[in-house]
């Protein structure tokens, strides 16, 4: 389980050195010059990202169900990865509490 030492260790390794984190960092540093496919080829030696596929699938489900607005951080991550939103837009999404957001996330 998560609370066993192996679960905590897996979380720590994933957050600091997992392939999704490494590729996300490379994506941001490339400032839109490289796609996730290019970054996968460059960094993962044949492995694939799971995060980008998961984000796309979950986004479609939330959009279909009309619940996308309930997940501003998730929506921000999707827009950064697939709609050229700046990474700084994630900060605005985190700062926005439900129904109290004074920042228009769509303009970022």
Coordinates of C-alpha atoms in Angstrom, one line a residue:
X1 CA 0.0 0.0 0.0
X2 CA 0.9 3.6 -0.2
X3 CA 1.9 4.0 3.5
X4 CA 4.4 1.2 3.4
X5 CA 8.0 2.2 2.9
X6 CA 7.9 1.0 -0.7
X7 CA 4.9 3.2 -1.5
X8 CA 6.4 6.3 0.0
X9 CA 9.7 5.6 -1.8
X10 CA 7.9 5.2 -5.1
X11 CA 6.2 8.6 -4.6
X12 CA 9.5 10.3 -3.8
X13 CA 11.3 8.8 -6.8
X14 CA 8.4 9.7 -9.1
X15 CA 8.3 13.3 -7.9
X16 CA 12.1 13.8 -8.1
X17 CA 13.1 11.7 -11.0
X18 CA 10.2 10.0 -12.7
X19 CA 10.0 10.1 -16.5
X20 CA 6.8 12.2 -16.5
X21 CA 8.5 14.9 -14.3
X22 CA 11.7 14.8 -16.3
X23 CA 9.8 15.2 -19.6
X24 CA 7.6 17.9 -18.2
X25 CA 10.7 19.8 -17.1
X26 CA 12.2 19.4 -20.6
X27 CA 8.9 20.5 -22.2
X28 CA 8.8 23.7 -20.1
X29 CA 12.5 24.5 -20.7
X30 CA 12.0 24.0 -24.5
X31 CA 9.4 26.8 -24.4
X32 CA 7.2 25.2 -27.0
X33 CA 10.0 24.3 -29.4
X34 CA 9.7 20.5 -28.8
X35 CA 6.7 18.3 -28.7
X36 CA 6.2 15.6 -26.1
X37 CA 6.9 13.0 -28.8
X38 CA 10.3 14.7 -29.5
X39 CA 11.1 14.8 -25.8
X40 CA 10.2 11.1 -25.4
X41 CA 12.5 10.1 -28.2
X42 CA 15.3 12.3 -26.8
X43 CA 15.1 11.3 -23.1
X44 CA 13.3 8.0 -22.7
X45 CA 15.2 5.5 -24.8
X46 CA 12.0 3.9 -26.2
X47 CA 9.9 4.2 -23.1
X48 CA 6.6 6.2 -23.3
X49 CA 5.0 8.8 -21.1
X50 CA 1.9 7.8 -19.3
X51 CA 1.0 11.3 -18.0
X52 CA 0.3 12.9 -21.4
X53 CA -2.0 10.1 -22.5
X54 CA -3.8 10.1 -19.1
X55 CA -4.3 13.9 -19.2
X56 CA -5.9 13.6 -22.7
X57 CA -8.2 10.8 -21.7
X58 CA -9.3 12.4 -18.4
X59 CA -9.8 15.8 -20.1
X60 CA -12.2 14.3 -22.6
X61 CA -14.2 12.6 -19.9
X62 CA -14.5 15.7 -17.8
X63 CA -15.4 17.8 -20.9
X64 CA -18.0 15.2 -21.9
X65 CA -19.5 15.2 -18.4
X66 CA -19.5 19.0 -18.1
X67 CA -17.3 18.9 -15.0
X68 CA -14.1 20.5 -16.4
X69 CA -14.6 23.8 -14.5
X70 CA -14.5 21.9 -11.2
X71 CA -10.8 21.0 -11.9
X72 CA -9.0 24.2 -12.7
X73 CA -5.5 22.9 -12.0
X74 CA -6.1 19.8 -14.2
X75 CA -7.5 22.0 -17.0
X76 CA -4.5 24.3 -16.7
X77 CA -2.1 21.3 -17.0
X78 CA -4.0 20.2 -20.2
X79 CA -3.8 23.7 -21.7
X80 CA -0.1 23.9 -21.0
X81 CA 0.6 20.5 -22.5
X82 CA -1.7 20.7 -25.6
X83 CA -2.9 24.3 -26.2
X84 CA 0.3 26.3 -25.8
X85 CA -0.7 28.0 -22.5
X86 CA 2.2 29.3 -20.6
X87 CA 3.4 27.3 -17.6
X88 CA 2.8 30.3 -15.4
X89 CA -0.9 29.8 -15.9
X90 CA -0.7 26.8 -13.5
X91 CA 0.0 29.3 -10.7
X92 CA -3.1 31.2 -11.4
X93 CA -5.1 27.9 -11.4
X94 CA -3.7 27.0 -8.0
X95 CA -4.4 30.5 -6.6
X96 CA -8.1 30.3 -7.6
X97 CA -10.5 28.9 -5.1
X98 CA -13.8 27.6 -6.2
X99 CA -16.1 30.5 -7.3
X100 CA -13.6 33.0 -6.0
X101 CA -11.2 33.3 -9.0
X102 CA -10.6 36.8 -10.2
X103 CA -8.1 35.6 -12.8
X104 CA -9.4 34.7 -16.2
X105 CA -7.5 31.4 -16.9
X106 CA -8.5 31.4 -20.5
X107 CA -6.5 34.6 -21.2
X108 CA -3.3 33.2 -19.8

